[in-house]
């Protein structure tokens, strides 16, 4: 079946096809349509699922943990402040090793209520033990939600998975999507069998005191599970291609990298736009390719080493910032290739809070980098003072003058 | 500088922060007690409220009290409808 749908509704379709049994979520722009659509599916009897309405994201994740601890396939969706609010429980879900899938529609964090896209929200949740997968098309959202359950529930992994896609650019735009047959999805994704659950016949509990003598091994086990997830993500993507037809890459997705001597590295919808940049740059005589990071955790270390090792230059596009350092993706790409090649790596921090990033901006900067005109560090190519900033500054200066603030 | 081989670490497999019920996993909590519950079997009507209420599962269905783990909280005595269970100071037994 072919539908023309919003990214959010497509995510809801993913949950429906995955035969999710419990959904607990709190509405937040730009995620709201995901759970609206799921509510409709449930109300119209198209989904056999318990929807748990809650008063906050903290409770939403608590209910998800409870459901998953009962061995039930669970799904949630959130965004920005919602993700920040449930941050503590993200650690709990991953730490007690519960499979579950949550969609996060990437949105900027306040203050300054900004509902538009950047990646600061999920990158700030980097070290919670959640696998993070970033999508670049609507079809990829659907397929990744389904794949995410397989990855999350795989006995070699058993970690929660976050499926991330960009606010508005993807969440609210309509694109054509192929909805696979339920029977095929059922074959690909069998019912959930939990490695542990709350069961009267085998009583146990989770999350009580853990002594210094026991703790490190539990964290190491999570780290190894993330390592295992590298292989599992690749396998699951391959199997999905064989059974259901579509493929969006494994840990990374590449474009025109075969003969490239320079590369752009990006995540999410901006990575789609970078394909245009690659084509434009090639027309201008630069052999440029694109590496799209699909899996941010686990990070595609070996893939980046292999792809970047022999290149002459790379430019990372960061839609977030690690204050006091640089773009977070930039840091990690550099860390991955450390000791495996000596190419200069450049970084653009841009597109924060939904700022439009025209492809020409990236192309110009890449050309300047290739001409040797840029330093290999983070740049903010789209920052400029506008009339609104100046108005606020003028009014503050007036206040400072009046109050004698120096 | 010569490169060191990456240390091979044992795969420790699936490990999580679960706890399974086991006797006295934090030691003999009976030493915490100031008052001990003492049962007067003549007054007891075997309603088993004490057995249900004891938060430490120290009272068996035969109304044997495990003094190794009883913390002396007094809940059993509080709940007992016949006053068959009473709390006695440890040094006054
Ligand atoms: S005093 Fe408390 S711990 Fe001891 S038997 Fe009574 S209820 Fe249980
Ligand atoms: S609660 Fe009192 S009466 Fe009931 S079983 Fe226990 S000791 Fe006996």
CSV table of C-alpha atoms and ligand atoms in Angstrom, one decimal, chain B residues 39 43-51 63 76 79-85, ligand 2:
chain,number,residue,atom,x,y,z
B,39,UNK,CA,4.0,-14.6,70.8
B,43,UNK,CA,-4.2,-15.7,73.1
B,44,UNK,CA,-3.4,-16.3,69.4
B,45,UNK,CA,-6.4,-17.1,67.2
B,46,UNK,CA,-4.2,-17.9,64.1
B,47,UNK,CA,-5.7,-15.2,62.0
B,48,UNK,CA,-2.2,-14.8,60.4
B,49,UNK,CA,-2.5,-11.0,60.2
B,50,UNK,CA,1.0,-10.8,61.6
B,51,UNK,CA,2.3,-13.2,58.9
B,63,UNK,CA,3.9,-18.6,63.6
B,76,UNK,CA,3.1,-7.6,63.9
B,79,UNK,CA,-1.8,-5.5,63.8
B,80,UNK,CA,-2.5,-8.4,66.1
B,81,UNK,CA,-6.2,-8.2,67.0
B,82,UNK,CA,-5.9,-10.4,70.2
B,83,UNK,CA,-2.8,-8.8,71.7
B,84,UNK,CA,-1.1,-12.2,71.4
B,85,UNK,CA,2.0,-10.5,70.0
C,2,LIG,S1,-1.9,-11.5,64.3
C,2,LIG,FE1,-2.0,-12.1,66.5
C,2,LIG,S2,-3.8,-13.5,66.6
C,2,LIG,FE2,-3.3,-13.3,64.5
C,2,LIG,S3,-1.9,-15.0,64.0
C,2,LIG,FE3,-0.6,-13.3,64.5
C,2,LIG,S4,-0.3,-13.5,66.7
C,2,LIG,FE4,-2.0,-14.8,66.2
